[in-house]
mmCIF file of C-alpha atoms in Angstrom:
data_model
loop_
_atom_site.group_PDB
_atom_site.id
_atom_site.type_symbol
_atom_site.label_atom_id
_atom_site.label_comp_id
_atom_site.label_asym_id
_atom_site.label_seq_id
_atom_site.Cartn_x
_atom_site.Cartn_y
_atom_site.Cartn_z
ATOM 1 C CA MET A 1 0.357 -0.112 -0.025
ATOM 2 C CA ILE A 2 1.066 3.332 -0.602
ATOM 3 C CA ILE A 3 -0.139 6.562 1.367
ATOM 4 C CA TYR A 4 -0.931 9.767 -0.538
ATOM 5 C CA LEU A 5 -0.492 11.835 2.853
ATOM 6 C CA THR A 6 -2.077 16.159 3.580
ATOM 7 C CA TYR A 7 -1.809 18.257 5.839
ATOM 8 C CA ASN A 8 -3.966 20.536 7.033
ATOM 9 C CA ASP A 9 -5.250 20.853 3.069
ATOM 10 C CA GLN A 10 -9.333 22.191 3.849
ATOM 11 C CA PRO A 11 -11.958 20.893 1.176
ATOM 12 C CA SER A 12 -11.680 22.515 -2.223
ATOM 13 C CA GLY A 13 -12.645 22.588 -5.313
ATOM 14 C CA VAL A 14 -8.880 22.041 -5.642
ATOM 15 C CA TYR A 15 -8.491 19.432 -3.414
ATOM 16 C CA TRP A 16 -10.889 16.854 -5.492
ATOM 17 C CA SER A 17 -9.612 17.923 -8.665
ATOM 18 C CA GLN A 18 -5.649 17.162 -7.500
ATOM 19 C CA VAL A 19 -5.693 15.419 -4.394
ATOM 20 C CA THR A 20 -8.683 13.042 -4.303
ATOM 21 C CA ASP A 21 -9.142 12.215 -8.202
ATOM 22 C CA VAL A 22 -5.494 11.962 -8.350
ATOM 23 C CA VAL A 23 -6.093 9.409 -5.772
ATOM 24 C CA GLU A 24 -8.818 7.430 -7.027
ATOM 25 C CA HIS A 25 -6.425 7.497 -10.361
ATOM 26 C CA LEU A 26 -4.046 5.312 -9.144
ATOM 27 C CA ASN A 27 -6.108 3.275 -8.391
ATOM 28 C CA THR A 28 -6.894 2.778 -11.327
ATOM 29 C CA LEU A 29 -3.481 2.052 -13.165
ATOM 30 C CA GLY A 30 -3.033 -1.839 -11.191
ATOM 31 C CA HIS A 31 0.213 -0.628 -9.739
ATOM 32 C CA GLY A 32 -1.584 -1.175 -5.757
ATOM 33 C CA THR A 33 -3.389 0.131 -3.820
ATOM 34 C CA VAL A 34 -3.275 4.267 -2.354
ATOM 35 C CA ARG A 35 -5.138 5.181 0.297
ATOM 36 C CA LEU A 36 -4.981 9.544 1.844
ATOM 37 C CA VAL A 37 -4.772 10.185 4.816
ATOM 38 C CA ALA A 38 -5.368 13.440 5.861
ATOM 39 C CA LEU A 39 -4.590 15.401 8.975
ATOM 40 C CA VAL A 40 -7.635 17.792 8.803
ATOM 41 C CA SER A 41 -7.987 21.310 11.657
ATOM 42 C CA GLY A 42 -9.573 20.021 14.166
ATOM 43 C CA ARG A 43 -11.912 22.767 13.722
ATOM 44 C CA ASP A 44 -15.555 21.282 11.678
ATOM 45 C CA PHE A 45 -13.888 18.488 11.452
ATOM 46 C CA ARG A 46 -17.273 16.358 11.052
ATOM 47 C CA LYS A 47 -17.881 18.152 8.722
ATOM 48 C CA THR A 48 -14.194 17.991 6.707
ATOM 49 C CA ARG A 49 -14.477 14.482 7.557
ATOM 50 C CA ARG A 50 -17.806 13.692 5.520
ATOM 51 C CA ALA A 51 -16.783 16.538 2.278
ATOM 52 C CA ILE A 52 -13.352 14.398 1.805
ATOM 53 C CA LYS A 53 -15.309 10.960 2.536
ATOM 54 C CA ALA A 54 -17.885 11.247 -0.096
ATOM 55 C CA HIS A 55 -14.867 12.010 -2.386
ATOM 56 C CA SER A 56 -12.590 9.649 -0.978
ATOM 57 C CA PRO A 57 -14.231 7.270 0.476
ATOM 58 C CA ARG A 58 -11.653 5.108 1.843
ATOM 59 C CA ALA A 59 -9.455 7.511 3.097
ATOM 60 C CA LEU A 60 -8.824 7.876 6.436
ATOM 61 C CA VAL A 61 -9.252 11.468 8.106
ATOM 62 C CA LEU A 62 -7.551 12.692 11.348
ATOM 63 C CA PRO A 63 -7.741 15.690 13.148
ATOM 64 C CA MET A 64 -3.674 16.560 13.103
ATOM 65 C CA VAL A 65 -2.607 18.781 16.382
ATOM 66 C CA PRO A 66 -4.060 21.114 17.610
ATOM 67 C CA THR A 67 -2.190 25.215 15.564
ATOM 68 C CA MET A 68 0.418 24.974 13.119
ATOM 69 C CA LYS A 69 3.553 26.403 16.166
ATOM 70 C CA ARG A 70 2.779 22.629 17.202
ATOM 71 C CA TRP A 71 2.779 21.034 13.448
ATOM 72 C CA ARG A 72 5.720 18.383 13.969
ATOM 73 C CA MET A 73 3.555 17.003 16.340
ATOM 74 C CA ASN A 74 1.662 15.169 14.077
ATOM 75 C CA ARG A 75 4.936 13.106 13.193
ATOM 76 C CA TRP A 76 4.076 10.442 16.428
ATOM 77 C CA LEU A 77 -0.116 10.504 14.685
ATOM 78 C CA LEU A 78 1.708 9.196 11.540
ATOM 79 C CA SER A 79 4.411 6.673 13.132
ATOM 80 C CA TRP A 80 0.903 4.880 14.838
ATOM 81 C CA VAL A 81 -0.875 5.203 10.559
ATOM 82 C CA CYS A 82 1.939 3.856 8.967
ATOM 83 C CA ARG A 83 2.676 0.899 11.672
ATOM 84 C CA PHE A 84 -1.923 0.330 11.223
ATOM 85 C CA LEU A 85 -1.438 0.126 7.338
ATOM 86 C CA ARG A 86 2.829 -0.965 6.971
ATOM 87 C CA PRO A 87 2.758 1.999 4.133
ATOM 88 C CA THR A 88 5.257 0.590 1.086
ATOM 89 C CA GLY A 89 5.555 4.331 -0.074
ATOM 90 C CA MET A 90 4.170 7.615 0.864
ATOM 91 C CA ILE A 91 3.251 10.897 -1.887
ATOM 92 C CA CYS A 92 3.466 13.629 0.297
ATOM 93 C CA ARG A 93 1.511 16.984 0.091
ATOM 94 C CA GLY A 94 3.862 19.652 0.756
ATOM 95 C CA PRO A 95 7.475 20.192 2.713
ATOM 96 C CA PHE A 96 5.539 19.075 6.255
ATOM 97 C CA ALA A 97 3.913 16.516 5.119
ATOM 98 C CA THR A 98 7.131 14.694 3.220
ATOM 99 C CA TRP A 99 9.264 16.530 6.471
ATOM 100 C CA MET A 100 7.292 13.594 8.172
ATOM 101 C CA ALA A 101 7.130 10.924 6.246
ATOM 102 C CA LEU A 102 10.846 11.675 6.388
ATOM 103 C CA ARG A 103 10.648 10.711 10.097
ATOM 104 C CA MET A 104 8.207 7.382 9.049
ATOM 105 C CA ARG A 105 11.460 6.303 6.615
ATOM 106 C CA ASP A 106 14.486 6.860 9.004
ATOM 107 C CA ARG A 107 12.491 4.958 11.224
ATOM 108 C CA GLY A 108 11.773 2.310 8.907
ATOM 109 C CA LEU A 109 7.493 2.948 8.994
ATOM 110 C CA THR A 110 7.754 3.439 5.367
ATOM 111 C CA LYS A 111 10.347 2.784 2.572
ATOM 112 C CA LYS A 112 10.383 5.549 -0.422
ATOM 113 C CA VAL A 113 8.575 9.098 0.213
ATOM 114 C CA CYS A 114 7.616 10.851 -2.900
ATOM 115 C CA PHE A 115 7.454 15.535 -2.637
ATOM 116 C CA ASP A 116 4.441 16.034 -4.408
ATOM 117 C CA GLY A 117 5.283 19.875 -4.907
ATOM 118 C CA ARG A 118 3.190 22.178 -5.626
ATOM 119 C CA GLY A 119 4.968 25.122 -5.905
ATOM 120 C CA ALA A 120 7.672 27.135 -4.736
ATOM 121 C CA TYR A 121 6.600 27.116 -1.322
ATOM 122 C CA ALA A 122 8.680 29.339 0.574
ATOM 123 C CA ALA A 123 9.157 31.907 -1.824
ATOM 124 C CA GLU A 124 5.012 31.758 -1.248
ATOM 125 C CA TRP A 125 4.795 32.570 2.336
ATOM 126 C CA GLU A 126 7.849 34.754 1.953
ATOM 127 C CA GLU A 127 6.720 37.046 -1.078
ATOM 128 C CA TYR A 128 3.461 37.054 0.309
ATOM 129 C CA ARG A 129 3.074 35.753 3.865
ATOM 130 C CA ILE A 130 0.218 32.549 3.864
ATOM 131 C CA ILE A 131 0.858 32.836 7.439
ATOM 132 C CA ASP A 132 1.705 36.313 8.935
ATOM 133 C CA ASP A 133 4.525 34.717 11.842
ATOM 134 C CA ASP A 134 8.398 35.368 10.557
ATOM 135 C CA ALA A 135 8.798 31.974 12.305
ATOM 136 C CA LEU A 136 7.063 29.878 10.531
ATOM 137 C CA ILE A 137 7.403 31.519 7.948
ATOM 138 C CA ALA A 138 11.430 31.331 8.333
ATOM 139 C CA GLN A 139 11.706 27.220 8.609
ATOM 140 C CA LEU A 140 10.296 27.425 4.797
ATOM 141 C CA ARG A 141 13.286 26.853 3.344
ATOM 142 C CA PRO A 142 15.342 23.787 5.422
ATOM 143 C CA LEU A 143 11.980 21.963 5.041
ATOM 144 C CA GLU A 144 11.198 22.359 1.180
ATOM 145 C CA LYS A 145 15.767 21.759 1.096
ATOM 146 C CA GLU A 146 15.158 19.201 3.041
ATOM 147 C CA ALA A 147 11.512 17.333 0.795
ATOM 148 C CA VAL A 148 13.745 18.290 -2.521
ATOM 149 C CA GLN A 149 17.264 16.658 -1.638
ATOM 150 C CA SER A 150 15.411 14.180 0.493
ATOM 151 C CA SER A 151 13.238 12.669 -0.814
ATOM 152 C CA ASP A 152 13.165 9.064 -3.307
ATOM 153 C CA PHE A 153 11.262 11.162 -6.024
ATOM 154 C CA ARG A 154 9.943 14.637 -6.577
ATOM 155 C CA ILE A 155 6.491 15.628 -8.498
ATOM 156 C CA ALA A 156 6.821 18.977 -9.688
ATOM 157 C CA VAL A 157 3.988 21.272 -11.428
ATOM 158 C CA SER A 158 6.016 22.874 -14.439
ATOM 159 C CA LYS A 159 9.116 22.204 -15.699
ATOM 160 C CA ALA A 160 9.837 26.254 -13.816
ATOM 161 C CA LEU A 161 9.843 24.954 -10.395
ATOM 162 C CA VAL A 162 12.298 21.778 -11.021
ATOM 163 C CA GLU A 163 14.849 24.789 -12.352
ATOM 164 C CA HIS A 164 13.941 26.706 -8.923
ATOM 165 C CA TRP A 165 14.716 23.374 -7.115
ATOM 166 C CA GLN A 166 17.877 23.435 -9.633
ATOM 167 C CA GLU A 167 18.985 26.826 -8.174
ATOM 168 C CA ARG A 168 17.541 27.165 -5.110
ATOM 169 C CA TYR A 169 18.488 23.953 -3.280
ATOM 170 C CA ALA A 170 21.157 22.347 -6.101
ATOM 171 C CA TYR A 171 18.848 19.829 -7.172
ATOM 172 C CA THR A 172 20.659 17.655 -9.199
ATOM 173 C CA GLY A 173 18.585 14.201 -9.543
ATOM 174 C CA GLU A 174 16.880 12.705 -12.057
ATOM 175 C CA ALA A 175 13.992 11.465 -10.295
ATOM 176 C CA HIS A 176 11.086 13.498 -10.906
ATOM 177 C CA VAL A 177 7.968 13.722 -13.356
ATOM 178 C CA VAL A 178 6.151 16.999 -14.012
ATOM 179 C CA VAL A 179 3.173 16.591 -13.850
ATOM 180 C CA PRO A 180 0.425 19.590 -13.781
ATOM 181 C CA CYS A 181 -2.960 20.536 -12.161
ATOM 182 C CA THR A 182 -5.129 18.592 -14.238
ATOM 183 C CA LEU A 183 -8.580 18.386 -14.840
ATOM 184 C CA GLY A 184 -10.260 17.292 -12.094
ATOM 185 C CA LEU A 185 -12.700 14.297 -12.856
ATOM 186 C CA GLU A 186 -15.856 16.925 -13.413
ATOM 187 C CA PHE A 187 -14.422 19.302 -15.946
ATOM 188 C CA GLU A 188 -14.129 15.729 -17.910
ATOM 189 C CA LYS A 189 -17.745 15.534 -18.850
ATOM 190 C CA PRO A 190 -18.913 16.381 -22.044
ATOM 191 C CA VAL A 191 -21.822 19.686 -20.977
ATOM 192 C CA ALA A 192 -24.732 19.371 -22.592
ATOM 193 C CA GLY A 193 -26.411 22.065 -24.668
ATOM 194 C CA MET A 194 -25.463 24.837 -26.661
ATOM 195 C CA ILE A 195 -23.353 27.894 -25.937
ATOM 196 C CA ASP A 196 -25.678 29.921 -27.603
ATOM 197 C CA ARG A 197 -28.446 28.720 -25.313
ATOM 198 C CA PHE A 198 -26.675 29.253 -22.243
ATOM 199 C CA ARG A 199 -25.429 32.559 -23.355
ATOM 200 C CA ASN A 200 -29.442 33.681 -24.039
ATOM 201 C CA ASP A 201 -30.268 32.496 -20.831
ATOM 202 C CA VAL A 202 -28.701 35.163 -18.707
ATOM 203 C CA GLY A 203 -29.208 37.724 -21.096
ATOM 204 C CA TYR A 204 -25.935 37.985 -22.984
ATOM 205 C CA SER A 205 -27.051 39.233 -26.686
ATOM 206 C CA GLU A 206 -24.056 37.420 -29.835
ATOM 207 C CA GLU A 207 -22.253 41.116 -29.923
ATOM 208 C CA ASP A 208 -21.068 40.865 -25.800
ATOM 209 C CA ILE A 209 -17.650 39.708 -25.448
ATOM 210 C CA VAL A 210 -17.216 38.728 -22.081
ATOM 211 C CA LEU A 211 -14.727 37.772 -19.864
ATOM 212 C CA VAL A 212 -14.346 35.892 -16.963
ATOM 213 C CA TYR A 213 -11.990 35.733 -13.482
ATOM 214 C CA SER A 214 -13.072 31.616 -11.608
ATOM 215 C CA GLY A 215 -11.354 32.360 -8.587
ATOM 216 C CA SER A 216 -10.353 33.278 -4.952
ATOM 217 C CA THR A 217 -9.181 36.938 -5.153
ATOM 218 C CA ALA A 218 -6.728 36.625 -2.924
ATOM 219 C CA GLY A 219 -3.260 38.582 -2.681
ATOM 220 C CA TRP A 220 -1.836 36.343 -4.302
ATOM 221 C CA GLN A 221 -3.649 36.243 -7.170
ATOM 222 C CA SER A 222 -2.489 39.988 -7.650
ATOM 223 C CA PHE A 223 -6.467 42.001 -7.856
ATOM 224 C CA GLU A 224 -5.193 44.975 -8.672
ATOM 225 C CA LEU A 225 -3.116 43.870 -11.797
ATOM 226 C CA LEU A 226 -6.554 42.703 -13.189
ATOM 227 C CA GLU A 227 -7.772 46.129 -12.524
ATOM 228 C CA ARG A 228 -5.344 47.554 -14.304
ATOM 229 C CA PHE A 229 -5.789 44.971 -17.116
ATOM 230 C CA LEU A 230 -9.895 45.339 -16.940
ATOM 231 C CA VAL A 231 -10.310 49.724 -16.606
ATOM 232 C CA PRO A 232 -8.702 50.755 -20.012
ATOM 233 C CA LEU A 233 -10.527 47.446 -22.179
ATOM 234 C CA MET A 234 -13.805 48.130 -20.803
ATOM 235 C CA SER A 235 -13.115 51.872 -21.300
ATOM 236 C CA GLU A 236 -11.975 50.914 -24.738
ATOM 237 C CA GLN A 237 -14.487 48.752 -26.219
ATOM 238 C CA SER A 238 -18.640 48.645 -24.440
ATOM 239 C CA ASN A 239 -19.278 45.692 -25.262
ATOM 240 C CA VAL A 240 -16.417 43.523 -22.803
ATOM 241 C CA ARG A 241 -18.105 42.488 -20.010
ATOM 242 C CA VAL A 242 -16.317 40.764 -17.261
ATOM 243 C CA THR A 243 -18.389 38.692 -15.014
ATOM 244 C CA PHE A 244 -16.204 37.188 -11.160
ATOM 245 C CA LEU A 245 -16.749 32.992 -10.218
ATOM 246 C CA SER A 246 -15.773 34.648 -7.105
ATOM 247 C CA LYS A 247 -17.343 35.695 -3.781
ATOM 248 C CA PRO A 248 -18.020 39.219 -2.756
ATOM 249 C CA ASP A 249 -14.735 41.193 -2.108
ATOM 250 C CA PRO A 250 -14.999 45.692 -2.181
ATOM 251 C CA LYS A 251 -12.352 45.566 -5.248
ATOM 252 C CA ILE A 252 -15.150 44.395 -7.411
ATOM 253 C CA ALA A 253 -18.370 46.340 -5.777
ATOM 254 C CA SER A 254 -15.483 48.869 -6.757
ATOM 255 C CA LEU A 255 -15.276 47.538 -10.238
ATOM 256 C CA GLN A 256 -18.896 47.198 -10.614
ATOM 257 C CA GLU A 257 -19.343 51.287 -9.385
ATOM 258 C CA ARG A 258 -17.294 52.432 -12.352
ATOM 259 C CA PHE A 259 -18.922 50.353 -15.276
ATOM 260 C CA PRO A 260 -22.438 49.743 -13.906
ATOM 261 C CA GLY A 261 -24.199 46.675 -15.736
ATOM 262 C CA ARG A 262 -20.924 45.069 -17.535
ATOM 263 C CA VAL A 263 -19.446 43.527 -14.075
ATOM 264 C CA GLU A 264 -21.249 40.306 -12.139
ATOM 265 C CA ALA A 265 -19.517 38.130 -9.869
ATOM 266 C CA HIS A 266 -21.123 35.417 -7.913
ATOM 267 C CA TRP A 267 -19.766 32.332 -5.835
ATOM 268 C CA ALA A 268 -19.981 28.127 -7.882
ATOM 269 C CA ASP A 269 -20.272 25.180 -6.641
ATOM 270 C CA PRO A 270 -17.043 23.492 -7.697
ATOM 271 C CA ALA A 271 -19.447 20.855 -8.954
ATOM 272 C CA MET A 272 -20.542 24.193 -11.561
ATOM 273 C CA VAL A 273 -18.034 25.453 -13.112
ATOM 274 C CA LYS A 274 -17.850 23.928 -16.273
ATOM 275 C CA GLN A 275 -20.990 24.361 -16.453
ATOM 276 C CA LEU A 276 -20.965 28.111 -15.729
ATOM 277 C CA LEU A 277 -17.933 28.571 -18.511
ATOM 278 C CA VAL A 278 -19.344 26.714 -21.420
ATOM 279 C CA ILE A 279 -20.694 30.812 -22.038
ATOM 280 C CA TYR A 280 -17.655 32.865 -22.133
ATOM 281 C CA ASP A 281 -15.818 33.942 -24.379
ATOM 282 C CA HIS A 282 -12.458 34.576 -22.328
ATOM 283 C CA GLY A 283 -10.733 33.170 -19.066
ATOM 284 C CA ILE A 284 -8.268 35.830 -17.433
ATOM 285 C CA LEU A 285 -5.481 33.965 -16.175
ATOM 286 C CA LEU A 286 -2.891 37.914 -15.221
ATOM 287 C CA ARG A 287 -0.897 37.389 -12.340
ATOM 288 C CA GLU A 288 1.877 39.704 -10.832
ATOM 289 C CA GLU A 289 5.957 38.994 -11.578
ATOM 290 C CA THR A 290 6.972 36.742 -8.617
ATOM 291 C CA ILE A 291 8.546 33.616 -8.061
ATOM 292 C CA THR A 292 5.755 31.747 -6.917
ATOM 293 C CA ASN A 293 4.031 32.408 -10.180
ATOM 294 C CA ARG A 294 6.986 31.748 -12.648
ATOM 295 C CA VAL A 295 6.982 28.141 -11.650
ATOM 296 C CA SER A 296 2.885 27.892 -11.047
ATOM 297 C CA SER A 297 0.065 25.648 -12.540
ATOM 298 C CA PRO A 298 -3.160 27.688 -12.408
ATOM 299 C CA THR A 299 -5.417 24.926 -12.507
ATOM 300 C CA LYS A 300 -8.154 27.097 -14.269
ATOM 301 C CA PHE A 301 -6.029 27.579 -17.193
ATOM 302 C CA ALA A 302 -6.844 23.483 -17.683
ATOM 303 C CA GLU A 303 -10.076 24.697 -17.065
ATOM 304 C CA TYR A 304 -10.682 27.782 -19.699
ATOM 305 C CA LEU A 305 -9.478 25.222 -22.092
ATOM 306 C CA SER A 306 -12.035 22.757 -21.355
ATOM 307 C CA VAL A 307 -14.665 24.436 -21.881
ATOM 308 C CA GLY A 308 -13.259 26.125 -25.443
ATOM 309 C CA VAL A 309 -12.221 29.271 -23.474
ATOM 310 C CA PRO A 310 -8.631 30.611 -25.068
ATOM 311 C CA VAL A 311 -6.785 32.055 -22.425
ATOM 312 C CA LEU A 312 -5.592 36.100 -21.987
ATOM 313 C CA ILE A 313 -2.813 35.162 -19.480
ATOM 314 C CA SER A 314 0.470 37.271 -17.547
ATOM 315 C CA PRO A 315 4.229 35.760 -19.636
ATOM 316 C CA GLY A 316 6.180 34.275 -17.710
ATOM 317 C CA ILE A 317 3.240 32.190 -15.781
ATOM 318 C CA GLY A 318 4.459 28.014 -15.495
ATOM 319 C CA ASP A 319 5.446 26.673 -17.960
ATOM 320 C CA PHE A 320 1.756 28.269 -19.284
ATOM 321 C CA SER A 321 2.547 31.196 -21.224
ATOM 322 C CA ALA A 322 4.797 29.714 -23.186
ATOM 323 C CA LEU A 323 2.276 27.038 -23.842
ATOM 324 C CA THR A 324 0.036 29.173 -24.900
ATOM 325 C CA ARG A 325 1.801 30.976 -27.746
ATOM 326 C CA GLU A 326 3.337 27.531 -29.130
ATOM 327 C CA HIS A 327 -0.538 26.063 -29.467
ATOM 328 C CA ASP A 328 -2.721 29.631 -30.039
ATOM 329 C CA LEU A 329 -4.155 28.585 -27.049
ATOM 330 C CA GLY A 330 -4.904 32.573 -26.282
ATOM 331 C CA MET A 331 -3.392 35.141 -25.535
ATOM 332 C CA VAL A 332 0.161 35.856 -23.633
ATOM 333 C CA LEU A 333 -0.362 39.856 -22.465
ATOM 334 C CA ASP A 334 1.985 42.581 -23.218
ATOM 335 C CA GLY A 335 0.962 45.411 -21.140
ATOM 336 C CA HIS A 336 -0.995 47.116 -24.127
ATOM 337 C CA PRO A 337 -5.632 46.853 -23.745
ATOM 338 C CA PRO A 338 -5.548 44.044 -26.175
ATOM 339 C CA ARG A 339 -8.433 44.434 -29.174
ATOM 340 C CA LEU A 340 -10.552 41.249 -28.315
ATOM 341 C CA ALA A 341 -13.175 39.234 -30.296
ATOM 342 C CA ARG A 342 -15.783 36.397 -29.519
ATOM 343 C CA PRO A 343 -13.830 33.008 -30.553
ATOM 344 C CA SER A 344 -15.059 30.981 -33.354
ATOM 345 C CA ASN A 345 -16.938 27.877 -32.555
ATOM 346 C CA SER A 346 -13.706 26.126 -34.698
ATOM 347 C CA ASP A 347 -11.259 27.700 -32.341
ATOM 348 C CA ARG A 348 -13.589 26.627 -29.163
ATOM 349 C CA ASN A 349 -13.318 23.066 -31.051
ATOM 350 C CA ARG A 350 -9.479 23.203 -31.120
ATOM 351 C CA ILE A 351 -8.515 24.540 -27.424
ATOM 352 C CA GLU A 352 -11.760 21.876 -26.220
ATOM 353 C CA ARG A 353 -9.376 18.929 -28.134
ATOM 354 C CA PHE A 354 -6.049 20.291 -26.664
ATOM 355 C CA ALA A 355 -7.201 20.345 -23.292
ATOM 356 C CA MET A 356 -8.682 16.845 -23.203
ATOM 357 C CA GLU A 357 -5.150 15.734 -24.908
ATOM 358 C CA HIS A 358 -2.795 16.582 -22.665
ATOM 359 C CA PHE A 359 -4.880 17.886 -19.274
ATOM 360 C CA ARG A 360 -6.781 14.637 -18.370
ATOM 361 C CA LYS A 361 -4.676 12.635 -16.167
ATOM 362 C CA ARG A 362 -4.775 10.231 -18.121
ATOM 363 C CA ALA A 363 -2.610 11.780 -20.495
ATOM 364 C CA TYR A 364 0.406 11.640 -17.595
ATOM 365 C CA GLY A 365 0.357 8.148 -17.604
ATOM 366 C CA ALA A 366 4.003 7.172 -18.564
ATOM 367 C CA ALA A 367 4.663 9.901 -15.318
ATOM 368 C CA TYR A 368 2.170 8.263 -12.900
ATOM 369 C CA GLY A 369 3.570 5.310 -13.999
ATOM 370 C CA ALA A 370 7.263 6.399 -13.049
ATOM 371 C CA LEU A 371 5.622 6.953 -10.019
ATOM 372 C CA MET A 372 4.591 4.509 -8.453
ATOM 373 C CA LYS A 373 7.184 1.879 -9.548
ATOM 374 C CA ALA A 374 9.190 4.212 -7.204
ATOM 375 C CA LEU A 375 7.224 3.988 -4.458
ATOM 376 C CA SER A 376 6.423 0.332 -4.642
ATOM 377 C CA ALA A 377 9.472 -1.426 -5.039
#
């Protein structure tokens, strides 16, 4: 058995597509059993446990030791789990989970450890203060360094992240695979009906060019950059509208006041996002120039493409900006407001096919096979 370990990750659309769906996919490959072990906050524990087990029924969901400052104490909880499950290997989401797993390897409670690198953790904590605690932030660089250098195998979400490991942590190995943030199972399902019918249902005209921003408006999502892009664009093109699939935010409200009737905002259940995205003309993926963004693999990139929506993307976002240019998947923005038009049906179909060929989990069979082989040995 192989454990997929997460620490302090809460249920979300990203967790379903990049954790529970991955576990389900790995269990279809015929290389052994993978079981999710989730150490989660004790706050609303029962609700969190029900949500995770609804997506991964065999998951072992346990309350973590309270407060992040005492995170190392969770190794005692994990040692009990390893004695019970006897894993041959562990896939660990992030440096905290990897540190715990490496201690298990040292004790002989597992043989192999894989660091699942979802981004540049230390850089993200330093640049965006994920937790406002200098002592915790200072721990991330040595933790990430050990995860990169001491793990038996590694998953990186981008080639740019591997290059970051090489530059910052002197990583020189070859025991890694690159698997970007792939589509969740909900996004692999076809959407019934026609785009024009859906657009008519929500009151968009044929002339309207409707942009969509799907996701959080948290600081690292670069809302100020987004605002600097939207204001001149919407001032020059009166038929451009934008919808935020986001929770209410004062910055969105400010745009609504500036462009009455042209800016909408509403939160969507993750299971309904694909059905909503199909009506839009361009997906917004703008991020500022930081290490965090240079190595990232935003889940929204593949989600936009999966419904044929071309992407408006900043330069230097992981591997995706170059991919956008190379395969004509949208526009890499250069600072000047582009002249936008609705994509043709043929372009939408081509973009959707690209997503299905390159961002379903089955497209990374060789990478996942190498991972399972390394941890099962």
